[in-house]
């Protein structure tokens, strides 16, 4: 059944590639599609909106919904298969990954690693993923304690399992990355990152801060109220950590908020990317459709691919205006206060 669906998807993607080139000269090209293949997660990370009351248990994206992504996959460079949940919980994950790969996309995902086994690692290599990132918020059990239900040692074990299978198969892919969330209280843990990356065979780490607050009570977990001295000290530690990682042969990228200044362009690059939730809802980025109340003022949904053509949603006048206003420096809410505009990647 899945093989038949995959063949149908591949045919649909091919049709859309030809049609798009004929109608528009093939000019539209997404840098990345972020596709939430599952919004379920076994973790209970205290900074995640999924842990708040009333957010439900989450759902898996169906093959029927994923198949409707064909016109987007046909003009995308990358498909990142992850949203507010654990992607490997979707039983169709590997079929979806192969379908996106057959459409010409590079494939990446981010995982907590709880379900990693040798058989899953074999399937990851077979599916042709080029990047698998593992989530951490510290470099030992104590500094990573915010990731409740996801022990630090279990994540490290998952990374080692995938690295072992890669070595056994004699392949360099997928690259192993870290998606590292930095908290003000755990800045000193950065000192352990170069050694940890080297020991686990991590090629690159992306360090970010808590930019989306599901609960105002988490304000102390952000750098929003940090003074200039703290910001400058943390920025210096990040720069030194990045230099140490590079000396060991790895790479470290980070986004860190500025102490002052005007908001910059969107680090989510919404002019050339979008987010598709597990139910098919289309939003500019993952932060504009987080789990929570439907009337959350930060929510922006411009259509659902279950009932509308994806490219028609992209061309919707209100969606186009949303992207245009951000591009010319007049961002609509919620972009006007988003921390992704008040920092720079390094």
mmCIF file of C-alpha atoms in Angstrom:
data_model
loop_
_atom_site.group_PDB
_atom_site.id
_atom_site.type_symbol
_atom_site.label_atom_id
_atom_site.label_comp_id
_atom_site.label_asym_id
_atom_site.label_seq_id
_atom_site.Cartn_x
_atom_site.Cartn_y
_atom_site.Cartn_z
ATOM 1 C CA UNK A 1 0.000 0.000 0.000
ATOM 2 C CA UNK A 2 2.786 2.431 0.986
ATOM 3 C CA UNK A 3 4.782 1.543 -2.140
ATOM 4 C CA UNK A 4 1.774 2.367 -4.303
ATOM 5 C CA UNK A 5 1.327 5.689 -2.518
ATOM 6 C CA UNK A 6 5.012 6.471 -2.974
ATOM 7 C CA UNK A 7 4.777 5.738 -6.717
ATOM 8 C CA UNK A 8 1.729 7.979 -6.999
ATOM 9 C CA UNK A 9 3.535 10.753 -5.105
ATOM 10 C CA UNK A 10 6.592 10.485 -7.342
ATOM 11 C CA UNK A 11 4.388 10.749 -10.422
ATOM 12 C CA UNK A 12 2.547 13.743 -8.969
ATOM 13 C CA UNK A 13 5.807 15.522 -8.157
ATOM 14 C CA UNK A 14 7.068 14.958 -11.683
ATOM 15 C CA UNK A 15 3.866 16.431 -13.102
ATOM 16 C CA UNK A 16 4.135 19.491 -10.884
ATOM 17 C CA UNK A 17 7.790 20.044 -11.816
ATOM 18 C CA UNK A 18 6.904 20.100 -15.506
ATOM 19 C CA UNK A 19 3.795 22.242 -14.990
ATOM 20 C CA UNK A 20 5.584 24.790 -12.798
ATOM 21 C CA UNK A 21 8.398 25.179 -15.306
ATOM 22 C CA UNK A 22 5.928 25.620 -18.164
ATOM 23 C CA UNK A 23 3.716 28.159 -16.366
ATOM 24 C CA UNK A 24 6.222 30.227 -14.387
ATOM 25 C CA UNK A 25 9.654 29.364 -15.745
ATOM 26 C CA UNK A 26 10.491 27.394 -12.599
ATOM 27 C CA UNK A 27 11.368 30.615 -10.735
ATOM 28 C CA UNK A 28 9.857 29.696 -7.366
ATOM 29 C CA UNK A 29 12.347 27.818 -5.242
ATOM 30 C CA UNK A 30 11.910 27.158 -1.550
ATOM 31 C CA UNK A 31 15.067 26.898 0.512
ATOM 32 C CA UNK A 32 13.298 24.696 3.051
ATOM 33 C CA UNK A 33 9.927 23.175 3.791
ATOM 34 C CA UNK A 34 9.483 22.374 7.468
ATOM 35 C CA UNK A 35 6.993 19.538 7.639
ATOM 36 C CA UNK A 36 5.625 18.410 10.982
ATOM 37 C CA UNK A 37 5.259 14.699 10.366
ATOM 38 C CA UNK A 38 4.220 14.231 14.002
ATOM 39 C CA UNK A 39 3.123 16.556 16.780
ATOM 40 C CA UNK A 40 3.296 13.742 19.362
ATOM 41 C CA UNK A 41 6.250 13.553 21.721
ATOM 42 C CA UNK A 42 7.238 11.318 24.658
ATOM 43 C CA UNK A 43 9.346 14.085 26.196
ATOM 44 C CA UNK A 44 8.130 16.613 28.749
ATOM 45 C CA UNK A 45 10.600 19.439 28.190
ATOM 46 C CA UNK A 46 9.427 22.217 30.476
ATOM 47 C CA UNK A 47 10.004 24.967 27.905
ATOM 48 C CA UNK A 48 7.923 23.281 25.188
ATOM 49 C CA UNK A 49 4.334 24.419 24.531
ATOM 50 C CA UNK A 50 3.385 20.761 24.097
ATOM 51 C CA UNK A 51 3.676 20.345 27.891
ATOM 52 C CA UNK A 52 1.048 23.000 28.684
ATOM 53 C CA UNK A 53 -2.483 21.935 29.712
ATOM 54 C CA UNK A 54 -5.012 21.799 26.905
ATOM 55 C CA UNK A 55 -2.608 21.189 24.027
ATOM 56 C CA UNK A 56 -3.786 17.618 23.457
ATOM 57 C CA UNK A 57 -1.732 14.540 22.758
ATOM 58 C CA UNK A 58 -0.746 15.436 19.200
ATOM 59 C CA UNK A 59 -1.273 13.648 15.898
ATOM 60 C CA UNK A 60 0.730 12.092 13.078
ATOM 61 C CA UNK A 61 0.558 13.526 9.577
ATOM 62 C CA UNK A 62 -1.308 11.100 7.347
ATOM 63 C CA UNK A 63 -0.033 9.847 4.025
ATOM 64 C CA UNK A 64 -3.036 11.513 2.379
ATOM 65 C CA UNK A 65 -1.995 14.926 3.705
ATOM 66 C CA UNK A 66 1.690 14.367 2.942
ATOM 67 C CA UNK A 67 0.867 13.384 -0.639
ATOM 68 C CA UNK A 68 -0.700 16.804 -1.184
ATOM 69 C CA UNK A 69 2.716 18.374 -0.605
ATOM 70 C CA UNK A 70 3.799 17.298 -4.109
ATOM 71 C CA UNK A 71 3.730 20.803 -5.674
ATOM 72 C CA UNK A 72 5.820 22.196 -2.820
ATOM 73 C CA UNK A 73 8.337 19.348 -2.811
ATOM 74 C CA UNK A 74 8.732 19.838 -6.565
ATOM 75 C CA UNK A 75 10.306 23.263 -5.995
ATOM 76 C CA UNK A 76 12.085 22.818 -2.659
ATOM 77 C CA UNK A 77 15.768 22.370 -1.936
ATOM 78 C CA UNK A 78 15.269 20.801 1.481
ATOM 79 C CA UNK A 79 12.506 19.098 3.439
ATOM 80 C CA UNK A 80 12.988 19.213 7.201
ATOM 81 C CA UNK A 81 10.714 16.551 8.656
ATOM 82 C CA UNK A 82 10.044 17.803 12.173
ATOM 83 C CA UNK A 83 7.848 20.253 14.046
ATOM 84 C CA UNK A 84 6.603 20.316 17.649
ATOM 85 C CA UNK A 85 6.814 16.545 18.075
ATOM 86 C CA UNK A 86 9.095 13.546 17.713
ATOM 87 C CA UNK A 87 9.225 12.714 13.974
ATOM 88 C CA UNK A 88 10.097 9.034 14.320
ATOM 89 C CA UNK A 89 6.778 8.368 16.055
ATOM 90 C CA UNK A 90 5.068 8.580 12.661
ATOM 91 C CA UNK A 91 4.947 5.008 11.319
ATOM 92 C CA UNK A 92 5.195 6.381 7.760
ATOM 93 C CA UNK A 93 8.296 8.516 8.428
ATOM 94 C CA UNK A 94 10.640 6.574 6.164
ATOM 95 C CA UNK A 95 8.152 6.387 3.317
ATOM 96 C CA UNK A 96 7.721 10.167 3.562
ATOM 97 C CA UNK A 97 11.482 10.693 3.633
ATOM 98 C CA UNK A 98 12.016 8.586 0.514
ATOM 99 C CA UNK A 99 9.189 10.390 -1.297
ATOM 100 C CA UNK A 100 10.720 13.782 -0.495
ATOM 101 C CA UNK A 101 14.135 12.528 -1.562
ATOM 102 C CA UNK A 102 12.723 11.218 -4.842
ATOM 103 C CA UNK A 103 11.253 14.683 -5.419
ATOM 104 C CA UNK A 104 14.792 16.070 -5.362
ATOM 105 C CA UNK A 105 14.871 17.405 -1.797
ATOM 106 C CA UNK A 106 17.669 17.041 0.673
ATOM 107 C CA UNK A 107 16.220 15.524 3.839
ATOM 108 C CA UNK A 108 16.862 16.415 7.462
ATOM 109 C CA UNK A 109 15.163 15.890 10.796
ATOM 110 C CA UNK A 110 15.583 16.662 14.491
ATOM 111 C CA UNK A 111 14.977 13.997 17.119
ATOM 112 C CA UNK A 112 15.176 13.475 20.864
ATOM 113 C CA UNK A 113 16.642 10.031 20.199
ATOM 114 C CA UNK A 114 14.412 8.092 22.603
ATOM 115 C CA UNK A 115 13.324 5.547 20.009
ATOM 116 C CA UNK A 116 16.735 5.024 18.430
ATOM 117 C CA UNK A 117 17.748 1.410 17.916
ATOM 118 C CA UNK A 118 20.095 -0.324 15.507
ATOM 119 C CA UNK A 119 17.184 -1.204 13.213
ATOM 120 C CA UNK A 120 15.974 2.402 13.196
ATOM 121 C CA UNK A 121 19.502 3.606 12.502
ATOM 122 C CA UNK A 122 19.708 1.195 9.549
ATOM 123 C CA UNK A 123 16.421 2.581 8.220
ATOM 124 C CA UNK A 124 17.722 6.165 8.560
ATOM 125 C CA UNK A 125 20.759 5.359 6.445
ATOM 126 C CA UNK A 126 18.638 3.484 3.877
ATOM 127 C CA UNK A 127 16.177 6.374 3.568
ATOM 128 C CA UNK A 128 18.906 8.735 2.386
ATOM 129 C CA UNK A 129 18.690 11.420 5.070
ATOM 130 C CA UNK A 130 21.603 13.819 4.847
ATOM 131 C CA UNK A 131 21.306 15.375 8.333
ATOM 132 C CA UNK A 132 19.955 14.052 11.636
ATOM 133 C CA UNK A 133 20.088 16.542 14.512
ATOM 134 C CA UNK A 134 19.717 15.557 18.153
ATOM 135 C CA UNK A 135 18.202 17.957 20.681
ATOM 136 C CA UNK A 136 20.132 18.902 23.818
ATOM 137 C CA UNK A 137 20.098 21.789 26.281
ATOM 138 C CA UNK A 138 23.288 20.947 28.162
ATOM 139 C CA UNK A 139 26.489 18.945 28.090
ATOM 140 C CA UNK A 140 25.763 16.690 31.073
ATOM 141 C CA UNK A 141 22.761 15.336 32.949
ATOM 142 C CA UNK A 142 22.505 18.351 35.286
ATOM 143 C CA UNK A 143 22.637 21.091 32.649
ATOM 144 C CA UNK A 144 20.250 19.123 30.400
ATOM 145 C CA UNK A 145 17.625 18.586 33.143
ATOM 146 C CA UNK A 146 15.047 20.868 31.471
ATOM 147 C CA UNK A 147 14.543 18.111 28.925
ATOM 148 C CA UNK A 148 12.400 16.056 31.285
ATOM 149 C CA UNK A 149 11.712 12.531 30.162
ATOM 150 C CA UNK A 150 14.683 12.651 27.772
ATOM 151 C CA UNK A 151 17.799 11.682 29.763
ATOM 152 C CA UNK A 152 21.098 13.127 28.568
ATOM 153 C CA UNK A 153 22.708 9.681 28.569
ATOM 154 C CA UNK A 154 19.898 8.273 26.388
ATOM 155 C CA UNK A 155 20.408 10.968 23.758
ATOM 156 C CA UNK A 156 24.148 10.314 23.729
ATOM 157 C CA UNK A 157 23.474 6.592 23.382
ATOM 158 C CA UNK A 158 21.185 7.272 20.416
ATOM 159 C CA UNK A 159 23.878 9.346 18.706
ATOM 160 C CA UNK A 160 26.445 6.598 19.282
ATOM 161 C CA UNK A 161 24.088 3.980 17.847
ATOM 162 C CA UNK A 162 23.579 5.901 14.629
ATOM 163 C CA UNK A 163 27.325 6.631 14.401
ATOM 164 C CA UNK A 164 28.056 2.907 14.800
ATOM 165 C CA UNK A 165 25.683 1.957 11.988
ATOM 166 C CA UNK A 166 27.194 4.615 9.721
ATOM 167 C CA UNK A 167 30.663 3.198 10.410
ATOM 168 C CA UNK A 168 29.453 -0.347 9.810
ATOM 169 C CA UNK A 169 27.893 0.671 6.492
ATOM 170 C CA UNK A 170 30.935 2.735 5.468
ATOM 171 C CA UNK A 171 28.937 5.909 4.812
ATOM 172 C CA UNK A 172 29.349 9.554 5.765
ATOM 173 C CA UNK A 173 25.625 10.263 5.720
ATOM 174 C CA UNK A 174 23.650 11.315 7.482
ATOM 175 C CA UNK A 175 25.755 13.990 9.147
ATOM 176 C CA UNK A 176 25.141 14.064 12.883
ATOM 177 C CA UNK A 177 24.276 17.486 14.304
ATOM 178 C CA UNK A 178 23.225 18.928 17.637
ATOM 179 C CA UNK A 179 20.275 21.286 18.049
ATOM 180 C CA UNK A 180 21.446 22.923 21.264
ATOM 181 C CA UNK A 181 19.165 25.211 23.287
ATOM 182 C CA UNK A 182 21.119 27.600 25.524
ATOM 183 C CA UNK A 183 19.664 28.926 28.784
ATOM 184 C CA UNK A 184 21.086 31.826 30.826
ATOM 185 C CA UNK A 185 21.507 29.597 33.867
ATOM 186 C CA UNK A 186 23.551 27.016 31.935
ATOM 187 C CA UNK A 187 26.012 29.177 30.007
ATOM 188 C CA UNK A 188 28.993 27.552 31.735
ATOM 189 C CA UNK A 189 27.983 24.180 30.256
ATOM 190 C CA UNK A 190 29.173 25.461 26.867
ATOM 191 C CA UNK A 191 32.707 24.648 27.985
ATOM 192 C CA UNK A 192 31.940 20.944 27.588
ATOM 193 C CA UNK A 193 30.514 21.217 24.075
ATOM 194 C CA UNK A 194 33.722 20.864 21.986
ATOM 195 C CA UNK A 195 34.759 17.680 23.811
ATOM 196 C CA UNK A 196 31.242 16.222 23.673
ATOM 197 C CA UNK A 197 30.964 16.842 19.934
ATOM 198 C CA UNK A 198 34.345 15.235 19.285
ATOM 199 C CA UNK A 199 33.526 12.166 21.383
ATOM 200 C CA UNK A 200 30.157 11.609 19.694
ATOM 201 C CA UNK A 201 31.295 12.328 16.132
ATOM 202 C CA UNK A 202 29.082 15.406 15.779
ATOM 203 C CA UNK A 203 29.873 17.369 12.620
ATOM 204 C CA UNK A 204 28.037 20.575 13.551
ATOM 205 C CA UNK A 205 25.993 22.162 16.310
ATOM 206 C CA UNK A 206 23.453 24.954 16.080
ATOM 207 C CA UNK A 207 23.082 26.875 19.336
ATOM 208 C CA UNK A 208 19.907 28.909 19.802
ATOM 209 C CA UNK A 209 18.079 30.531 22.696
ATOM 210 C CA UNK A 210 14.487 30.246 23.876
ATOM 211 C CA UNK A 211 12.762 32.618 21.460
ATOM 212 C CA UNK A 212 9.195 31.359 21.885
ATOM 213 C CA UNK A 213 7.619 31.619 25.333
ATOM 214 C CA UNK A 214 4.639 29.284 25.745
ATOM 215 C CA UNK A 215 4.198 30.566 29.291
ATOM 216 C CA UNK A 216 5.197 34.024 30.648
ATOM 217 C CA UNK A 217 6.448 32.248 33.774
ATOM 218 C CA UNK A 218 9.388 31.029 31.675
ATOM 219 C CA UNK A 219 10.690 34.571 31.202
ATOM 220 C CA UNK A 220 13.762 33.881 33.335
ATOM 221 C CA UNK A 221 14.762 31.151 30.897
ATOM 222 C CA UNK A 222 15.400 33.711 28.144
ATOM 223 C CA UNK A 223 18.044 36.357 27.548
ATOM 224 C CA UNK A 224 15.392 39.043 26.968
ATOM 225 C CA UNK A 225 16.017 40.689 30.322
ATOM 226 C CA UNK A 226 19.794 40.156 30.371
ATOM 227 C CA UNK A 227 21.954 43.241 30.772
ATOM 228 C CA UNK A 228 24.698 44.231 28.379
ATOM 229 C CA UNK A 229 27.436 42.676 30.510
ATOM 230 C CA UNK A 230 25.748 39.280 30.573
ATOM 231 C CA UNK A 231 25.023 39.396 26.855
ATOM 232 C CA UNK A 232 28.585 40.356 25.977
ATOM 233 C CA UNK A 233 30.032 37.707 28.277
ATOM 234 C CA UNK A 234 27.811 34.995 26.788
ATOM 235 C CA UNK A 235 28.601 36.119 23.244
ATOM 236 C CA UNK A 236 32.325 35.880 24.046
ATOM 237 C CA UNK A 237 31.876 32.357 25.446
ATOM 238 C CA UNK A 238 29.991 31.332 22.318
ATOM 239 C CA UNK A 239 32.734 32.729 20.100
ATOM 240 C CA UNK A 240 35.439 30.902 22.067
ATOM 241 C CA UNK A 241 33.439 27.667 22.024
ATOM 242 C CA UNK A 242 32.961 27.957 18.266
ATOM 243 C CA UNK A 243 36.713 28.440 17.817
ATOM 244 C CA UNK A 244 37.469 25.359 19.911
ATOM 245 C CA UNK A 245 34.954 23.281 17.949
ATOM 246 C CA UNK A 246 36.530 24.419 14.688
ATOM 247 C CA UNK A 247 40.006 23.494 15.919
ATOM 248 C CA UNK A 248 38.675 19.971 16.523
ATOM 249 C CA UNK A 249 37.319 19.800 12.961
ATOM 250 C CA UNK A 250 33.661 20.617 13.647
ATOM 251 C CA UNK A 251 31.419 23.618 13.126
ATOM 252 C CA UNK A 252 29.290 25.608 15.529
ATOM 253 C CA UNK A 253 26.647 28.118 14.478
ATOM 254 C CA UNK A 254 24.701 30.267 16.886
ATOM 255 C CA UNK A 255 21.949 32.824 17.055
ATOM 256 C CA UNK A 256 22.222 35.199 19.965
ATOM 257 C CA UNK A 257 20.005 38.220 20.742
ATOM 258 C CA UNK A 258 21.465 41.692 20.555
ATOM 259 C CA UNK A 259 21.433 43.974 23.565
ATOM 260 C CA UNK A 260 20.155 46.899 21.526
ATOM 261 C CA UNK A 261 19.350 47.867 17.962
ATOM 262 C CA UNK A 262 16.672 47.465 15.370
ATOM 263 C CA UNK A 263 15.211 44.149 14.386
ATOM 264 C CA UNK A 264 16.933 42.479 11.451
ATOM 265 C CA UNK A 265 15.594 40.212 8.796
ATOM 266 C CA UNK A 266 13.829 37.027 9.802
ATOM 267 C CA UNK A 267 16.168 34.177 10.689
ATOM 268 C CA UNK A 268 13.371 31.781 9.724
ATOM 269 C CA UNK A 269 13.642 33.113 6.149
ATOM 270 C CA UNK A 270 9.860 33.134 5.589
ATOM 271 C CA UNK A 271 10.284 34.574 2.087
ATOM 272 C CA UNK A 272 11.699 31.218 0.959
ATOM 273 C CA UNK A 273 10.307 28.729 3.451
ATOM 274 C CA UNK A 274 7.121 27.726 5.239
ATOM 275 C CA UNK A 275 5.794 25.399 7.927
ATOM 276 C CA UNK A 276 3.187 22.698 7.362
ATOM 277 C CA UNK A 277 1.669 21.319 10.559
ATOM 278 C CA UNK A 278 0.697 17.685 11.057
ATOM 279 C CA UNK A 279 -2.938 18.505 10.226
ATOM 280 C CA UNK A 280 -1.964 20.260 6.971
ATOM 281 C CA UNK A 281 -2.171 23.871 8.219
ATOM 282 C CA UNK A 282 0.266 26.244 6.481
ATOM 283 C CA UNK A 283 2.066 28.965 8.464
ATOM 284 C CA UNK A 284 5.094 31.182 7.836
ATOM 285 C CA UNK A 285 7.178 29.361 10.450
ATOM 286 C CA UNK A 286 6.936 26.857 13.281
ATOM 287 C CA UNK A 287 6.580 29.649 15.865
ATOM 288 C CA UNK A 288 3.425 31.000 14.230
ATOM 289 C CA UNK A 289 1.589 27.711 14.736
ATOM 290 C CA UNK A 290 2.675 26.383 18.099
ATOM 291 C CA UNK A 291 0.499 24.068 20.200
ATOM 292 C CA UNK A 292 -1.943 26.075 22.267
ATOM 293 C CA UNK A 293 -5.194 27.964 22.167
ATOM 294 C CA UNK A 294 -6.668 28.498 18.686
ATOM 295 C CA UNK A 295 -7.138 32.192 19.476
ATOM 296 C CA UNK A 296 -3.498 32.766 20.460
ATOM 297 C CA UNK A 297 -2.633 36.160 18.867
ATOM 298 C CA UNK A 298 0.717 34.769 17.730
ATOM 299 C CA UNK A 299 -0.940 32.161 15.527
ATOM 300 C CA UNK A 300 -0.961 32.712 11.759
ATOM 301 C CA UNK A 301 -2.509 30.044 9.526
ATOM 302 C CA UNK A 302 -3.153 30.948 5.898
ATOM 303 C CA UNK A 303 -4.804 27.742 4.724
ATOM 304 C CA UNK A 304 -4.766 23.979 4.903
ATOM 305 C CA UNK A 305 -3.398 21.716 2.173
ATOM 306 C CA UNK A 306 -6.102 19.159 2.997
ATOM 307 C CA UNK A 307 -8.680 21.394 1.338
ATOM 308 C CA UNK A 308 -6.663 23.838 -0.786
ATOM 309 C CA UNK A 309 -3.820 23.662 -3.298
ATOM 310 C CA UNK A 310 -0.516 24.423 -1.520
ATOM 311 C CA UNK A 311 0.680 26.891 -4.145
ATOM 312 C CA UNK A 312 -2.646 28.714 -4.001
ATOM 313 C CA UNK A 313 -2.120 29.137 -0.249
ATOM 314 C CA UNK A 314 1.389 30.497 -0.860
ATOM 315 C CA UNK A 315 -0.027 33.039 -3.319
ATOM 316 C CA UNK A 316 -2.921 34.063 -1.040
ATOM 317 C CA UNK A 317 -3.030 37.907 -0.880
ATOM 318 C CA UNK A 318 -2.971 37.988 2.931
ATOM 319 C CA UNK A 319 -0.028 35.592 3.085
ATOM 320 C CA UNK A 320 1.843 37.597 0.441
ATOM 321 C CA UNK A 321 1.175 40.798 2.399
ATOM 322 C CA UNK A 322 2.492 39.156 5.574
ATOM 323 C CA UNK A 323 5.792 38.284 3.863
ATOM 324 C CA UNK A 324 6.038 41.638 2.089
ATOM 325 C CA UNK A 325 5.489 43.657 5.266
ATOM 326 C CA UNK A 326 8.296 41.821 7.015
ATOM 327 C CA UNK A 327 10.615 42.265 4.030
ATOM 328 C CA UNK A 328 10.140 46.072 3.970
ATOM 329 C CA UNK A 329 10.568 46.480 7.718
ATOM 330 C CA UNK A 330 6.926 46.833 8.738
ATOM 331 C CA UNK A 331 6.335 43.408 10.324
ATOM 332 C CA UNK A 332 2.876 42.378 11.357
ATOM 333 C CA UNK A 333 2.232 40.731 14.701
ATOM 334 C CA UNK A 334 3.659 38.356 15.819
ATOM 335 C CA UNK A 335 6.861 39.145 13.886
ATOM 336 C CA UNK A 336 7.050 42.667 15.329
ATOM 337 C CA UNK A 337 8.248 41.339 18.688
ATOM 338 C CA UNK A 338 9.826 38.025 17.651
ATOM 339 C CA UNK A 339 13.329 37.462 19.018
ATOM 340 C CA UNK A 340 14.326 35.868 15.728
ATOM 341 C CA UNK A 341 14.591 39.427 14.385
ATOM 342 C CA UNK A 342 16.839 40.752 17.158
ATOM 343 C CA UNK A 343 19.946 38.744 16.702
ATOM 344 C CA UNK A 344 22.317 37.468 14.097
ATOM 345 C CA UNK A 345 23.587 34.020 13.142
ATOM 346 C CA UNK A 346 27.338 33.395 13.512
#
